[in-house]
mmCIF file of C-alpha atoms in Angstrom:
data_model
loop_
_atom_site.group_PDB
_atom_site.id
_atom_site.type_symbol
_atom_site.label_atom_id
_atom_site.label_comp_id
_atom_site.label_asym_id
_atom_site.label_seq_id
_atom_site.Cartn_x
_atom_site.Cartn_y
_atom_site.Cartn_z
ATOM 1 C CA MET A 68 0.008 0.009 0.005
ATOM 2 C CA ALA A 69 1.109 3.520 -0.780
ATOM 3 C CA LYS A 70 1.446 5.909 2.029
ATOM 4 C CA PRO A 71 -1.231 8.601 1.902
ATOM 5 C CA GLY A 72 1.129 11.578 2.417
ATOM 6 C CA ILE A 73 3.535 10.855 -0.476
ATOM 7 C CA ASP A 74 1.247 11.877 -3.349
ATOM 8 C CA GLY A 75 -0.085 14.875 -1.508
ATOM 9 C CA GLY A 76 3.457 16.068 -0.752
ATOM 10 C CA ALA A 77 4.537 15.733 -4.415
ATOM 11 C CA SER A 78 1.663 17.821 -5.658
ATOM 12 C CA PHE A 79 2.337 20.422 -2.961
ATOM 13 C CA LYS A 80 6.001 20.682 -4.166
ATOM 14 C CA LEU A 81 4.824 20.962 -7.763
ATOM 15 C CA ASP A 82 2.433 23.775 -6.777
ATOM 16 C CA ARG A 83 5.222 25.623 -5.036
ATOM 17 C CA LYS A 84 7.488 25.235 -8.096
ATOM 18 C CA THR A 85 4.726 26.464 -10.354
ATOM 19 C CA VAL A 86 4.029 29.428 -8.119
ATOM 20 C CA GLU A 87 7.697 30.334 -7.956
ATOM 21 C CA LYS A 88 8.047 29.953 -11.783
ATOM 22 C CA ASN A 89 5.045 32.215 -12.299
ATOM 23 C CA ARG A 90 6.473 34.769 -9.831
ATOM 24 C CA ARG A 91 9.756 34.846 -11.743
ATOM 25 C CA ILE A 92 8.026 35.264 -15.035
ATOM 26 C CA HIS A 93 5.950 38.097 -13.616
ATOM 27 C CA MET A 94 9.049 39.836 -12.148
ATOM 28 C CA LYS A 95 10.904 39.491 -15.445
ATOM 29 C CA SER A 96 7.949 41.078 -17.220
ATOM 30 C CA LEU A 97 7.849 43.960 -14.728
ATOM 31 C CA CYS A 98 11.615 44.543 -15.047
ATOM 32 C CA SER A 99 11.219 44.612 -18.852
ATOM 33 C CA LYS A 100 8.431 47.186 -18.575
ATOM 34 C CA LEU A 101 10.469 49.272 -16.251
ATOM 35 C CA PHE A 102 13.525 49.182 -18.554
ATOM 36 C CA ASN A 103 11.314 50.148 -21.507
ATOM 37 C CA LEU A 104 10.637 53.427 -19.765
ATOM 38 C CA VAL A 105 14.323 54.424 -20.077
ATOM 39 C CA PRO A 106 14.970 56.243 -23.366
ATOM 40 C CA SER A 107 17.263 54.338 -25.718
ATOM 41 C CA SER A 108 19.644 57.280 -25.737
ATOM 42 C CA HIS A 109 20.665 56.326 -22.220
ATOM 43 C CA TYR A 110 22.209 52.983 -23.282
ATOM 44 C CA LYS A 111 24.443 52.287 -26.193
ATOM 45 C CA ILE A 112 23.972 48.594 -26.928
ATOM 46 C CA SER A 113 20.835 46.629 -27.784
ATOM 47 C CA LYS A 114 18.632 45.936 -24.802
ATOM 48 C CA ASP A 115 18.510 42.244 -25.826
ATOM 49 C CA LEU A 116 22.224 42.017 -25.083
ATOM 50 C CA LEU A 117 21.967 43.475 -21.605
ATOM 51 C CA SER A 118 21.520 41.286 -18.603
ATOM 52 C CA GLN A 119 18.575 41.962 -16.290
ATOM 53 C CA GLN A 120 20.959 43.255 -13.582
ATOM 54 C CA THR A 121 22.525 45.661 -16.082
ATOM 55 C CA GLN A 122 19.091 46.835 -17.191
ATOM 56 C CA ILE A 123 18.154 47.540 -13.588
ATOM 57 C CA SER A 124 21.431 49.443 -13.213
ATOM 58 C CA TYR A 125 20.472 51.681 -16.170
ATOM 59 C CA VAL A 126 17.028 52.217 -14.644
ATOM 60 C CA ILE A 127 18.523 53.271 -11.322
ATOM 61 C CA ALA A 128 20.972 55.673 -13.050
ATOM 62 C CA TYR A 129 18.113 57.170 -15.107
ATOM 63 C CA ILE A 130 15.887 57.667 -11.984
ATOM 64 C CA ASN A 131 18.789 59.379 -10.198
ATOM 65 C CA GLU A 132 19.386 61.637 -13.247
ATOM 66 C CA LEU A 133 15.673 62.537 -13.237
ATOM 67 C CA LYS A 134 15.782 63.292 -9.468
ATOM 68 C CA GLU A 135 18.739 65.651 -10.041
ATOM 69 C CA ARG A 136 16.942 67.358 -12.914
ATOM 70 C CA VAL A 137 13.806 67.887 -10.740
ATOM 71 C CA GLU A 138 15.909 69.323 -7.880
ATOM 72 C CA SER A 139 17.688 71.616 -10.388
ATOM 73 C CA LEU A 140 14.392 72.788 -11.883
ATOM 74 C CA GLU A 141 12.880 73.346 -8.389
ATOM 75 C CA LYS A 142 15.922 75.538 -7.454
ATOM 76 C CA LYS A 143 15.610 77.408 -10.714
ATOM 77 C CA LYS A 144 11.843 77.984 -10.076
ATOM 78 C CA GLU A 145 12.588 79.293 -6.549
ATOM 79 C CA ALA A 146 15.292 81.642 -7.927
ATOM 80 C CA LEU A 147 12.874 82.977 -10.581
ATOM 81 C CA GLN A 148 10.121 83.501 -8.025
ATOM 82 C CA LEU A 149 12.519 85.432 -5.800
ATOM 83 C CA GLN A 150 13.691 87.484 -8.763
ATOM 84 C CA ILE A 151 10.087 88.274 -9.768
ATOM 85 C CA HIS A 152 9.173 89.059 -6.191
ATOM 86 C CA SER A 153 12.162 91.413 -5.771
ATOM 87 C CA GLN A 154 11.463 93.230 -9.075
ATOM 88 C CA LEU A 155 7.795 93.955 -8.312
ATOM 89 C CA PRO A 156 6.942 96.905 -6.118
ATOM 90 C CA THR A 157 5.510 96.247 -2.693
ATOM 91 C CA SER A 158 1.780 96.522 -2.083
ATOM 92 C CA SER A 159 2.296 99.892 -0.400
ATOM 93 C CA ASP A 160 3.578 101.379 -3.640
ATOM 94 C CA SER A 161 1.248 103.456 -5.717
ATOM 95 C CA THR A 162 1.931 101.402 -8.866
ATOM 96 C CA PHE A 163 -0.697 98.833 -7.882
ATOM 97 C CA PRO A 164 -2.860 97.687 -9.470
ATOM 98 C CA ILE A 165 -1.141 96.761 -12.696
ATOM 99 C CA VAL A 166 -3.671 96.082 -15.455
ATOM 100 C CA GLU A 167 -2.514 95.117 -18.893
ATOM 101 C CA VAL A 168 -4.966 94.274 -21.685
ATOM 102 C CA ARG A 169 -3.276 93.205 -24.984
ATOM 103 C CA GLU A 170 -4.866 92.189 -28.194
ATOM 104 C CA LEU A 171 -2.861 89.163 -29.434
ATOM 105 C CA CYS A 172 -4.593 88.907 -32.740
ATOM 106 C CA SER A 173 -7.999 89.750 -34.209
ATOM 107 C CA GLY A 174 -10.629 88.960 -31.530
ATOM 108 C CA ILE A 175 -8.202 87.377 -29.059
ATOM 109 C CA VAL A 176 -7.152 89.330 -25.958
ATOM 110 C CA HIS A 177 -4.902 88.563 -22.990
ATOM 111 C CA VAL A 178 -5.600 90.268 -19.684
ATOM 112 C CA THR A 179 -2.968 90.427 -16.922
ATOM 113 C CA LEU A 180 -3.950 91.965 -13.591
ATOM 114 C CA ILE A 181 -1.520 92.209 -10.691
ATOM 115 C CA SER A 182 -2.875 93.510 -7.403
ATOM 116 C CA SER A 183 -1.990 93.342 -3.786
ATOM 117 C CA VAL A 184 -3.531 90.780 -1.463
ATOM 118 C CA ASP A 185 -5.183 93.554 0.511
ATOM 119 C CA ARG A 186 -6.762 95.076 -2.612
ATOM 120 C CA ASN A 187 -7.692 91.917 -4.348
ATOM 121 C CA VAL A 188 -10.510 91.585 -6.810
ATOM 122 C CA MET A 189 -12.442 88.366 -7.164
ATOM 123 C CA LEU A 190 -11.861 86.439 -10.364
ATOM 124 C CA ASN A 191 -15.622 86.215 -11.026
ATOM 125 C CA GLU A 192 -15.813 90.010 -10.999
ATOM 126 C CA ILE A 193 -13.050 90.306 -13.585
ATOM 127 C CA ILE A 194 -14.849 87.712 -15.757
ATOM 128 C CA GLY A 195 -18.062 89.675 -15.377
ATOM 129 C CA VAL A 196 -16.450 92.837 -16.722
ATOM 130 C CA VAL A 197 -14.956 90.925 -19.673
ATOM 131 C CA GLU A 198 -18.278 89.300 -20.544
ATOM 132 C CA GLU A 199 -20.120 92.634 -20.315
ATOM 133 C CA GLU A 200 -17.643 94.048 -22.822
ATOM 134 C CA GLY A 201 -18.370 91.259 -25.352
ATOM 135 C CA GLY A 202 -15.641 88.808 -24.422
ATOM 136 C CA GLU A 203 -15.801 85.106 -23.701
ATOM 137 C CA VAL A 204 -13.218 83.755 -21.290
ATOM 138 C CA VAL A 205 -11.266 80.819 -22.832
ATOM 139 C CA SER A 206 -9.057 80.292 -19.797
ATOM 140 C CA ALA A 207 -8.506 82.067 -16.473
ATOM 141 C CA SER A 208 -6.145 81.527 -13.642
ATOM 142 C CA PHE A 209 -4.805 83.310 -10.605
ATOM 143 C CA SER A 210 -1.947 82.734 -8.224
ATOM 144 C CA THR A 211 -0.547 84.412 -5.144
ATOM 145 C CA LEU A 212 3.126 85.142 -4.645
ATOM 146 C CA GLY A 213 4.008 86.901 -1.423
ATOM 147 C CA ASP A 214 1.647 89.872 -1.100
ATOM 148 C CA LYS A 215 0.742 89.966 -4.788
ATOM 149 C CA VAL A 216 -2.106 88.344 -6.644
ATOM 150 C CA PHE A 217 -1.696 87.565 -10.367
ATOM 151 C CA HIS A 218 -4.720 87.128 -12.577
ATOM 152 C CA SER A 219 -4.344 85.930 -16.191
ATOM 153 C CA LEU A 220 -7.199 85.557 -18.658
ATOM 154 C CA HIS A 221 -7.332 84.584 -22.322
ATOM 155 C CA ILE A 222 -10.384 86.033 -23.976
ATOM 156 C CA GLU A 223 -12.080 85.628 -27.335
ATOM 157 C CA ALA A 224 -14.588 88.094 -28.711
ATOM 158 C CA LYS A 225 -18.101 86.667 -28.724
ATOM 159 C CA ILE A 226 -18.593 88.391 -32.132
ATOM 160 C CA PRO A 227 -15.160 88.295 -33.879
ATOM 161 C CA ARG A 228 -16.178 91.060 -36.391
ATOM 162 C CA VAL A 229 -16.900 93.492 -33.578
ATOM 163 C CA GLY A 230 -14.005 92.452 -31.377
ATOM 164 C CA ILE A 231 -13.235 93.779 -27.911
ATOM 165 C CA GLU A 232 -12.256 97.343 -27.114
ATOM 166 C CA THR A 233 -9.170 96.764 -24.959
ATOM 167 C CA SER A 234 -8.945 100.325 -23.652
ATOM 168 C CA ARG A 235 -12.448 100.127 -22.285
ATOM 169 C CA VAL A 236 -11.802 96.777 -20.612
ATOM 170 C CA GLU A 237 -8.650 98.110 -19.019
ATOM 171 C CA LYS A 238 -10.481 101.258 -17.772
ATOM 172 C CA ARG A 239 -13.304 99.172 -16.245
ATOM 173 C CA LEU A 240 -10.892 96.732 -14.535
ATOM 174 C CA LYS A 241 -8.990 99.639 -12.940
ATOM 175 C CA HIS A 242 -12.300 101.095 -11.847
ATOM 176 C CA LEU A 243 -13.276 97.692 -10.358
ATOM 177 C CA ILE A 244 -10.126 97.665 -8.279
ATOM 178 C CA ILE A 245 -10.770 101.185 -7.014
ATOM 179 C CA GLU A 246 -14.328 100.121 -6.033
ATOM 180 C CA ALA A 247 -12.902 97.092 -4.191
ATOM 181 C CA ARG A 248 -10.684 99.410 -2.186
ATOM 182 C CA GLU A 249 -13.576 101.714 -1.347
ATOM 183 C CA ASP A 250 -15.931 98.831 -0.432
ATOM 184 C CA GLY A 251 -13.514 97.895 2.376
ATOM 185 C CA ARG A 252 -12.001 94.748 0.757
ATOM 186 C CA ASP A 253 -8.620 96.288 1.441
ATOM 187 C CA LYS A 254 -8.648 95.191 5.107
#
């Protein structure tokens, strides 16, 4: 008679071998996908000739290179922000607000508005003025840097033949900021 545990033990070993084989295949596939993310300009010989360990070394080197690039770009961004911040007048200066309305081409206008945090105008109010003047906002954004608020809007004329009178938009936006100051939003 055969012992009952022998057959069961053999199938258990076979299952473990199969599981391990499948795990290795899966890991090889993942390593291959990872290496495919590295641009071919970062290695000189065919990827088929590289061992898996060498491929992983290239991936690690590429990741480190990307980290250094990100750090460099972040430092550059900080330096530019400091440079912009130092070039702009402080909010106590009489040069605020800065309103610039430029026609880029027929029917397309770019509005830049820089104000101080204590004399800020709501973005929806700016959009309201633009729409009242026959413009349609394509994109709008704002950001705050120190004590300054930057608004940027790209506008298209609702009726391209008529266009947008940029001087009128600029005048109304300046008036809007003066109203904001008088309404007590400057506190």
